[in-house]
Structures are given as C-alpha cells and as structure tokens.
Short mmCIF file of C-alpha atoms in Angstrom, two decimals:
data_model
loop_
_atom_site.label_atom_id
_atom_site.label_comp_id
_atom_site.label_asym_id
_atom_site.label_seq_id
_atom_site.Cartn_x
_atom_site.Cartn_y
_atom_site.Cartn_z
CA UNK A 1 -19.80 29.01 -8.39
CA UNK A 2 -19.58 26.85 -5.45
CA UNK A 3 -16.87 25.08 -4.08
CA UNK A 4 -18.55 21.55 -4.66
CA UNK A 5 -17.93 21.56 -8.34
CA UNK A 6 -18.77 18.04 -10.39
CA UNK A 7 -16.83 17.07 -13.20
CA UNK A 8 -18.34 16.17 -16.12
CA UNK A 9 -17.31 13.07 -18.42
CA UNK A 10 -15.50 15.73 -20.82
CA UNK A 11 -13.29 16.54 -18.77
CA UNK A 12 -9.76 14.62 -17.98
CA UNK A 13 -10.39 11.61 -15.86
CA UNK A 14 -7.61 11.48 -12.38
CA UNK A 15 -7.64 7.65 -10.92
CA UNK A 16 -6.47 7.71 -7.23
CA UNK A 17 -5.44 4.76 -5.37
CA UNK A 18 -4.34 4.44 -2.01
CA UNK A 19 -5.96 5.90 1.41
CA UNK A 20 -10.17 7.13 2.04
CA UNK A 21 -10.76 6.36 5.77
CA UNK A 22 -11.95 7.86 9.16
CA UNK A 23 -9.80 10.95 10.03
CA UNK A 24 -9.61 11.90 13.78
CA UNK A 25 -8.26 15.07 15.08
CA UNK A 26 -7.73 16.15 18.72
CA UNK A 27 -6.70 19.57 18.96
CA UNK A 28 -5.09 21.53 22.20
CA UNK A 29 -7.25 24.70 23.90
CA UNK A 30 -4.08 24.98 25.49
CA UNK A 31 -0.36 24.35 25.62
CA UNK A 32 0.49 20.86 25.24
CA UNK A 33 1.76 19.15 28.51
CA UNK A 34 3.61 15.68 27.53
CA UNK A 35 2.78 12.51 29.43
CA UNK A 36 -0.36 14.56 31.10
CA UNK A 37 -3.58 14.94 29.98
CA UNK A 38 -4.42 17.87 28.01
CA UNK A 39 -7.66 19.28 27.20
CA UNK A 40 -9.08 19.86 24.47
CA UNK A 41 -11.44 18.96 21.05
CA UNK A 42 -11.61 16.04 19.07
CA UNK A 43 -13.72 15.75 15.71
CA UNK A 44 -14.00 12.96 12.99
CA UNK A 45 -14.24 13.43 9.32
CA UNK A 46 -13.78 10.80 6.28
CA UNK A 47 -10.06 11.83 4.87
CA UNK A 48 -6.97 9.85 3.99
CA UNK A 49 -3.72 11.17 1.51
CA UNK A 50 -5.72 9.52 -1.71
CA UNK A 51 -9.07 10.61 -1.44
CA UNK A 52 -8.07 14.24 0.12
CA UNK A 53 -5.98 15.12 -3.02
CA UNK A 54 -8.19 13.58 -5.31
CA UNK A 55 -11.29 16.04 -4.56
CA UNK A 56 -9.28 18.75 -4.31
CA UNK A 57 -8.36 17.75 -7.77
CA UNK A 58 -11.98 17.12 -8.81
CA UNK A 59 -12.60 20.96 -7.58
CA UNK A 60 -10.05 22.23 -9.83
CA UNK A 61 -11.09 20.27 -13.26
CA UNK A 62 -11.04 16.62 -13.30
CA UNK A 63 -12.92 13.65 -12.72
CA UNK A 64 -12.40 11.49 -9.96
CA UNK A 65 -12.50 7.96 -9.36
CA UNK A 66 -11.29 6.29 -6.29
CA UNK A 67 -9.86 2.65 -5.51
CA UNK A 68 -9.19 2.15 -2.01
CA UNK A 69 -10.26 -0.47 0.96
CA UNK A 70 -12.50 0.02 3.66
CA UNK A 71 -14.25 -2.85 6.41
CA UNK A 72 -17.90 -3.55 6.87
CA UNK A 73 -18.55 -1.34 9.56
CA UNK A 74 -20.11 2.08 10.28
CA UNK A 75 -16.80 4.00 9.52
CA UNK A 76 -16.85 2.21 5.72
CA UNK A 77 -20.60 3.43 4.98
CA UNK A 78 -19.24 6.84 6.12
CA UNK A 79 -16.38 6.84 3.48
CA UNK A 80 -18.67 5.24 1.21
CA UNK A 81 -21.32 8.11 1.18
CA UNK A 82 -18.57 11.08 1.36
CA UNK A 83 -17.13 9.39 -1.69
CA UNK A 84 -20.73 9.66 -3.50
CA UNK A 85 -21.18 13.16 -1.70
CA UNK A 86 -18.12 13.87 -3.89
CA UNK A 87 -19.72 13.13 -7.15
CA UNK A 88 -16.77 10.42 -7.77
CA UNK A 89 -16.48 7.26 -8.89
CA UNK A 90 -16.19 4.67 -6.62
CA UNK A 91 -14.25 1.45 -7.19
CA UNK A 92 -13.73 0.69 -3.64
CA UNK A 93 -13.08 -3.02 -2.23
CA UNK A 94 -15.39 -3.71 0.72
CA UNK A 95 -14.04 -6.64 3.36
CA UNK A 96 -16.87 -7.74 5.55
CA UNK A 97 -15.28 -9.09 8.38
CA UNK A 98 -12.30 -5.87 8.65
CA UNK A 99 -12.12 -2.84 10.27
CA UNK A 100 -12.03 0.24 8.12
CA UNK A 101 -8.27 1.84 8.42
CA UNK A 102 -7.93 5.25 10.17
CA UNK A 103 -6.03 8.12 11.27
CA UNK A 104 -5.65 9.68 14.19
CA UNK A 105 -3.46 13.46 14.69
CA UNK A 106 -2.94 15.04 17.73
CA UNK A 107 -2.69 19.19 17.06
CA UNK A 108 -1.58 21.91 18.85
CA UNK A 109 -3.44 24.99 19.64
CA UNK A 110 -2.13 26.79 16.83
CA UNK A 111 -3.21 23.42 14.55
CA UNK A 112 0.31 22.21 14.06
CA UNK A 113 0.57 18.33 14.30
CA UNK A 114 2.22 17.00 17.66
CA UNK A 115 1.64 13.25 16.62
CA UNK A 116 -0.46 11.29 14.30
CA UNK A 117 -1.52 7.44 15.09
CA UNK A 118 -2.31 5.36 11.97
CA UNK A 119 -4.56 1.90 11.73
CA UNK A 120 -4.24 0.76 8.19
CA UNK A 121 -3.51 -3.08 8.64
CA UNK A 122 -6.20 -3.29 5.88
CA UNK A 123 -3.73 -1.18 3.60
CA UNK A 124 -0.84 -3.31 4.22
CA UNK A 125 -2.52 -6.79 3.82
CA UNK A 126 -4.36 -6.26 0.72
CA UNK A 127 -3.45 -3.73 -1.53
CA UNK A 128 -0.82 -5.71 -3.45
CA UNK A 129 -3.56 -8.52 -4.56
CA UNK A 130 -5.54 -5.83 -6.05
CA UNK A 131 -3.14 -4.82 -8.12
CA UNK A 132 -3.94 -8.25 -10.17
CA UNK A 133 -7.69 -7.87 -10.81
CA UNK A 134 -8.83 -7.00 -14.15
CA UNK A 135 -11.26 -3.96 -12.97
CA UNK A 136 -7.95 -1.97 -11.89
CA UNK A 137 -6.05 -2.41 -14.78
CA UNK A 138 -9.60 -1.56 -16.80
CA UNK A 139 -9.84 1.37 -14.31
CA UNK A 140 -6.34 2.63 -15.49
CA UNK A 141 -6.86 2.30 -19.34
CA UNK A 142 -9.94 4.58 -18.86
CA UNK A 143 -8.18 7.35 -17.14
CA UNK A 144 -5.78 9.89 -18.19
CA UNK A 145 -2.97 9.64 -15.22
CA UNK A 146 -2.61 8.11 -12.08
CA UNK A 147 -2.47 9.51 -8.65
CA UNK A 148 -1.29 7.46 -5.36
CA UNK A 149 0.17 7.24 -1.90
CA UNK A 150 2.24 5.58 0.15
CA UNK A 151 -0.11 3.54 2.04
CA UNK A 152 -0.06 1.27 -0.72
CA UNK A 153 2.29 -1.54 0.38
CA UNK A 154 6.24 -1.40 -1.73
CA UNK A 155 4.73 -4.07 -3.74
CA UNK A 156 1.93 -2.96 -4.52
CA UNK A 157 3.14 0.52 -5.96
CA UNK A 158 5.97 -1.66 -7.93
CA UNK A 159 2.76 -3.09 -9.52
CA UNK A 160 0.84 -0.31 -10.11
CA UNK A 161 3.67 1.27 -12.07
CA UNK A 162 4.12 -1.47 -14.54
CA UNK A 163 0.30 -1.22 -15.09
CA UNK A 164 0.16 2.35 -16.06
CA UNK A 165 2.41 2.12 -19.16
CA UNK A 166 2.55 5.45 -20.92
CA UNK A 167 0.01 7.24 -18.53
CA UNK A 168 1.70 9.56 -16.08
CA UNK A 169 1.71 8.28 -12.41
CA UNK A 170 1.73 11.22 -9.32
CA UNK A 171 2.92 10.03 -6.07
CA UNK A 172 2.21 11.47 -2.38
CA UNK A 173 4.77 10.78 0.09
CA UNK A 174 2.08 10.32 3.19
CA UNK A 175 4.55 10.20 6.00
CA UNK A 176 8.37 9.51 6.44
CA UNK A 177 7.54 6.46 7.63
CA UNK A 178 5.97 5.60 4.21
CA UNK A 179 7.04 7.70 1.73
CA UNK A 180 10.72 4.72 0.97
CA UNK A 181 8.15 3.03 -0.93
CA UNK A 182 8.93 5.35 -3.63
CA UNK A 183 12.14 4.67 -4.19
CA UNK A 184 12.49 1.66 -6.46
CA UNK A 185 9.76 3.49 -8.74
CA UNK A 186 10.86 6.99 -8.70
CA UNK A 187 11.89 7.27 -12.67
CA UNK A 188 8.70 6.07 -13.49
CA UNK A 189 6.71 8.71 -11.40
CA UNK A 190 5.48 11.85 -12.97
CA UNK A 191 5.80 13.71 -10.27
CA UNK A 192 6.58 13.17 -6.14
CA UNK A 193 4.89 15.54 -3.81
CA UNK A 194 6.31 15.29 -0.26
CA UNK A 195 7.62 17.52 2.70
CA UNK A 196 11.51 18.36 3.83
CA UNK A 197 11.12 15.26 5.90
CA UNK A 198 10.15 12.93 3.22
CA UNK A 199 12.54 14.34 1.34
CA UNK A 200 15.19 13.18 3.88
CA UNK A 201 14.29 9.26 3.71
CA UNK A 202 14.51 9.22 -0.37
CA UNK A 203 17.32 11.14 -0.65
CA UNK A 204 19.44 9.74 2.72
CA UNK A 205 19.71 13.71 3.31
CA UNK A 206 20.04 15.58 6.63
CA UNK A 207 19.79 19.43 5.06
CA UNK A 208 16.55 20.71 6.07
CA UNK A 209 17.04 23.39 2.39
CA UNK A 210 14.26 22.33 0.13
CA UNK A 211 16.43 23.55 -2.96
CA UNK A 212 19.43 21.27 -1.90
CA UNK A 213 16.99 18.27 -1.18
CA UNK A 214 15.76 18.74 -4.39
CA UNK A 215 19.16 18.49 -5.57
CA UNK A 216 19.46 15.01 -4.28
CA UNK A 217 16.21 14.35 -5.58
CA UNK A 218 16.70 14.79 -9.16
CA UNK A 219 20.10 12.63 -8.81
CA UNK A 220 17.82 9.67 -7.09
CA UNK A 221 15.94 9.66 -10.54
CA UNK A 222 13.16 11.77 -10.43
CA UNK A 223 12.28 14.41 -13.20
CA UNK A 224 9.81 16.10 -11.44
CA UNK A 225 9.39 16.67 -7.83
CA UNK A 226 7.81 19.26 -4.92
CA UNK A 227 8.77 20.00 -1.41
CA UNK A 228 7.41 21.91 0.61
CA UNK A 229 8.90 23.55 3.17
CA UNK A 230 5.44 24.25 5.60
CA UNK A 231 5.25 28.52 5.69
CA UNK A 232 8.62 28.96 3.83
CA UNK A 233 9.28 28.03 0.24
CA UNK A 234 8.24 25.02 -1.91
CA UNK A 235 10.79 23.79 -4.02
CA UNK A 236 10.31 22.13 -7.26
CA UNK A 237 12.26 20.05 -10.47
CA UNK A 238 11.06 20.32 -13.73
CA UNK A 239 12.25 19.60 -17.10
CA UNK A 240 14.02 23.01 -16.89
CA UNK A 241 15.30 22.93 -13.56
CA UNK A 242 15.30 23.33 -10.36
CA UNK A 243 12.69 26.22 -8.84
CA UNK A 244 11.13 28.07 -5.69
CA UNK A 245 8.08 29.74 -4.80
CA UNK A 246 8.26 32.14 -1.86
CA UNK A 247 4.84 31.02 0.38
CA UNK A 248 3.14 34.32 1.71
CA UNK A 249 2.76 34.33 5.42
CA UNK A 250 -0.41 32.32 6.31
CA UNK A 251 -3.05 34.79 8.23
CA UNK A 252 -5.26 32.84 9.97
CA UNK A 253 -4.18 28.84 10.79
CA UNK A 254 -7.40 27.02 11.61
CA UNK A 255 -5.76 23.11 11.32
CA UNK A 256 -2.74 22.25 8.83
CA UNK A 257 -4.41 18.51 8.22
CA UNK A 258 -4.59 18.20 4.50
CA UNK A 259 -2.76 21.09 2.99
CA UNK A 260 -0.19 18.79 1.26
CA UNK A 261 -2.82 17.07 0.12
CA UNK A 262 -4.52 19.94 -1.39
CA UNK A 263 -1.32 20.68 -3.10
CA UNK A 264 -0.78 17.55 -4.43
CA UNK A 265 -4.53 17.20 -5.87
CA UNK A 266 -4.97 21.21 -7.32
CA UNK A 267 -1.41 20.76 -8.76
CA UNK A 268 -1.94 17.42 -10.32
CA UNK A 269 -5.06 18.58 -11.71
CA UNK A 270 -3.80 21.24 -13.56
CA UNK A 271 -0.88 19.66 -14.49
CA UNK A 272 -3.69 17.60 -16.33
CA UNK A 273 -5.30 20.11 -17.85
CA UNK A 274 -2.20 21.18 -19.50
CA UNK A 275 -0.29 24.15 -16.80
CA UNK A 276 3.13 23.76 -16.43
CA UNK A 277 4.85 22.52 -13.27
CA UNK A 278 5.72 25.99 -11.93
CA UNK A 279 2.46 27.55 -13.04
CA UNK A 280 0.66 24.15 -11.50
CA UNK A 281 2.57 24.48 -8.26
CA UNK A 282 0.81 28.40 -7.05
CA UNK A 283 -2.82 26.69 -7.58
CA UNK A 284 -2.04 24.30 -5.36
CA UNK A 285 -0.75 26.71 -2.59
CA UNK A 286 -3.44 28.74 -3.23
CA UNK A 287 -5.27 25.52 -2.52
CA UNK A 288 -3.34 24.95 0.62
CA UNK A 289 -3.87 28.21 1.76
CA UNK A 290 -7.58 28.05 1.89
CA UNK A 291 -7.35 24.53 3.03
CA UNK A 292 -4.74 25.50 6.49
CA UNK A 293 -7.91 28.13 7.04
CA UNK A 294 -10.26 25.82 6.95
CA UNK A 295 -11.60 23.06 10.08
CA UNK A 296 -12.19 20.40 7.25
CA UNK A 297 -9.62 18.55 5.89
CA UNK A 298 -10.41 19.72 2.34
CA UNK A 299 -11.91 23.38 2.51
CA UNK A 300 -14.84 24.40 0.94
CA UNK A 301 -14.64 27.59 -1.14
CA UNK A 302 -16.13 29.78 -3.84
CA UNK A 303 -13.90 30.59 -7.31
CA UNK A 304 -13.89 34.26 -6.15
CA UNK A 305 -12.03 33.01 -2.60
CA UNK A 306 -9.82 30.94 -4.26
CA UNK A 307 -8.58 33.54 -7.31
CA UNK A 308 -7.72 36.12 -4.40
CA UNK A 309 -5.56 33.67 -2.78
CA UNK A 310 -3.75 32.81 -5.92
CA UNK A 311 -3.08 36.33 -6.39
CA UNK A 312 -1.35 36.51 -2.91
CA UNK A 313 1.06 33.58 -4.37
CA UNK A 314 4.46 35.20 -6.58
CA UNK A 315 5.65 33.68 -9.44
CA UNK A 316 8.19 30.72 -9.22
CA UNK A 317 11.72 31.61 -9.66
CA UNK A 318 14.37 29.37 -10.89
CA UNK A 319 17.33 28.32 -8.04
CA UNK A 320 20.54 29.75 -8.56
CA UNK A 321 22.36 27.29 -6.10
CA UNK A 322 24.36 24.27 -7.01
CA UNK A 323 23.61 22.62 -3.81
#
C-alpha cells in the first residue's frame, strides 16, 4: 500500500492544533567550524511539531484535521496545499497582512541539530483569541482526542484544555524553550511526548536518566508520559507504571528533523485506535526510525518497510528503579 494513506470518515478523527509552517534545514558537508562559515546544503519543506505528528498519525489510522495560523504570503499557499496534499482537513486562520511563522535548523553532517532559529510571532500573538471562536470548540466536539504543541501561547493551551472536556488531549513538548507551557495543564493531558531536555524544564531535573525523569514526571501530575532519550531508550508512564524500550542502533541517519514528531503522531494514533501505551510506543519508533532515514521531515514509506522496522523494535519492559 503506499505510504500516502487517506483516512476515511470511519475511522477515528485526531484534531491538531498548534504549528504547520515553512521548515528550513542547512546541513554541514563538513565539520562544523563555529563563528566561520561552513559549507554546505540548505532545503525548505512545509513542517512544524503539529502538522508533522498529525500526518504521521493520519498514515497510521486516523483522520486529520488541522488548526493552525499562517500569513498571506507565498510560504502560507505552500502550507496550505501540503495540508490538502495530505488529504486533511483544514481549519487554518489566514492573516493577510502577516508573515507565515517558520523554522530554521542548522545540522551537522551526520544530521544531528547544532541550532534551530524559530519565527512564530504569529503563534504567540494570536493563538489564545482563537481559542474563543465557535468553529474550534465545534472542531473539538467532532473529533475523538486532541493533539497539540507548545507553540501555542500558556494561555492559549490553558484554554484549549477546558474546551476538550472528557476527550483526551496529547501534548508535544516542541523545544525546552516551550515545552513550561505544559505545566499548569499537565493532569489534564493524556499523554506528554518530549525529550530528556524537556523533561528537565517540567520536572526542575538535572539527571539526564529518562527512567528517573520520568519519576519526577509522574509526581508533577502526569499519568502518562514519553521520553526519549535520542539512540538510547524511551521511557514511558502508564497506568501500570513506569517502562523502557531499548531503541536498536539506527543504521543509516539521513536528518533527525521530525522523528519526535513521528513518535508522537504514530503513537497517538494508535493509542486511538485502541493499543496500549507500551504497545503504542514501538509503532512510533518504528515510525521514527524510518523517519531519521529519511531527507523529509515525515518519511514516506510502504506497510512492508514499516512492519520490518517494527520488528527490529523489543518489547517494553517495566523499570525496576525507584529513582
């Protein structure tokens, strides 16, 4: 089957809101040389934490829809036709007279991220208002569970949470920079998918162990959480306890942009269709796995590619430690 796979109405219906911009990524042909220029390859594609996890999730089950913000210009009709390209729905806000928000990574030559510039004054100004409009909170009745980032202003997610009542709400941490506006609504989130350093700012902690952060986690308020640890282990809570699963050595690293997203989206999506946590957690490693291999942000691939690389993922095991 292939990789572009469009959902159909019966299936369950994932709303994301937060980021679908203009991703730029420069990449080293060489060693990277601070404070001198360095050559190497730049290339733009329409990403963003939101949109990225949300058609990863479409590929593994759901439908989509999207809510995010985007300016009048040439970038916004780009994210406006990858987000029809994507067979998803599109509730988007267009501003006329704004610039579309977007990020910018500088990458190693082995695709590891050196530095990432982000432009998402749009974000920040006018997220929070849309919280109030009738379409969102119509756009939330009519889907089964919620899915957002932190580019969505502390306000704005405080809103969002008191608008999706009973229906579970999945949160991607985005950056350390970001990923604080969690914290007044982390009992209310499903789940939080972030990185060791995300995991850091929430939980004030300076251990770089996944397992112990996870620790902290759980006494923050969260009942479910994931961290992943890049190559290592990703550590997860559940309403059993506190797990790992060992992450097979990656064989071919083409550009890490996206795999936590990918992670997020597959395991929220299956989570959805009714896997549990530590089940939900290998598809979306698999995910990541295909996506780390891939030059696009989210990685095109056929069922056949992506059942191999789940096989390649072991089983989660519960943590012994009392960290």
């Amino acid at each position: 089957m292939s990789a572009t796979r469009f959902a159909s109405q019966s299936q369950p219906r994932l709303l994301a809101i937060g980021a679908a911009h203009l991703d730029r990524r420069g990449r080293m042909t060489g060693p990277y040389v601070a404070a001198a220029s360095n050559p190497g390859t730049m290339r733009e594609e329409v990403g963003g934490g939101a949109f990225n996890a949300l058609r990863n999730a479409v590929r593994h089950g759901v439908c989509g829809t999207i809510l995010s913000l985007r300016g009048g210009d040439l970038a916004g009709d780009a994210v406006s036709r990858a987000v029809a390209d994507s067979g998803i729905m599109d509730l988007s806000v267009t501003f006329i007279d704004r610039t579309t928000p977007s990020y910018t990574a500088l990458l190693d030559a082995e695709g590891e991220l050196i530095a990432g510039f982000a432009d998402m004054d749009l974000y920040e100004a006018c997220f929070g208002r849309q919280m109030r409009r009738r379409s969102v909170r119509d756009a939330i009745a009519n889907s089964c569970a919620v899915l957002c980032d932190a580019n969505l202003p502390a306000d704005a997610l405080i809103s969002l949470a008191a608008l999706t009542d009973e229906r579970p709400l999945y949160g991607v941490a985005i950056s350390p920079a970001k990923v604080s506006r969690f914290i007044p609504i982390l009992p209310q989130l499903q789940c939080l998918f972030m990185n060791i350093r995300e995991a850091q700012v929430v939980t004030g902690e300076v251990s770089t162990n996944p397992i112990t952060l996870v620790h902290a986690l759980k006494r923050k308020g969260l009942s479910s959480a994931v961290v992943t640890a890049g190559g290592d282990i990703l550590a997860g809570l559940d309403s059993t306890g506190i797990f790992e699963v060992k992450i097979p050595a990656a064989t071919n690293v083409a550009d890490v942009t996206g795999a936590g997203d990918s992670v997020a989206g597959t395991t929220t999506a299956c989570l959805m269709r009714g896997l549990p946590l530590r089940d939900a957690v290998r598809h979306g490693i698999a995910a990541a796995s295909l996506t780390i291999a891939s030059s696009n942000v989210v990685a095109s691939y056929e069922d056949d590619a992506f059942a191999e690389a789940l096989e390649r993922i072991p089983v989660a095991q519960s943590s012994s430690s009392d960290a």
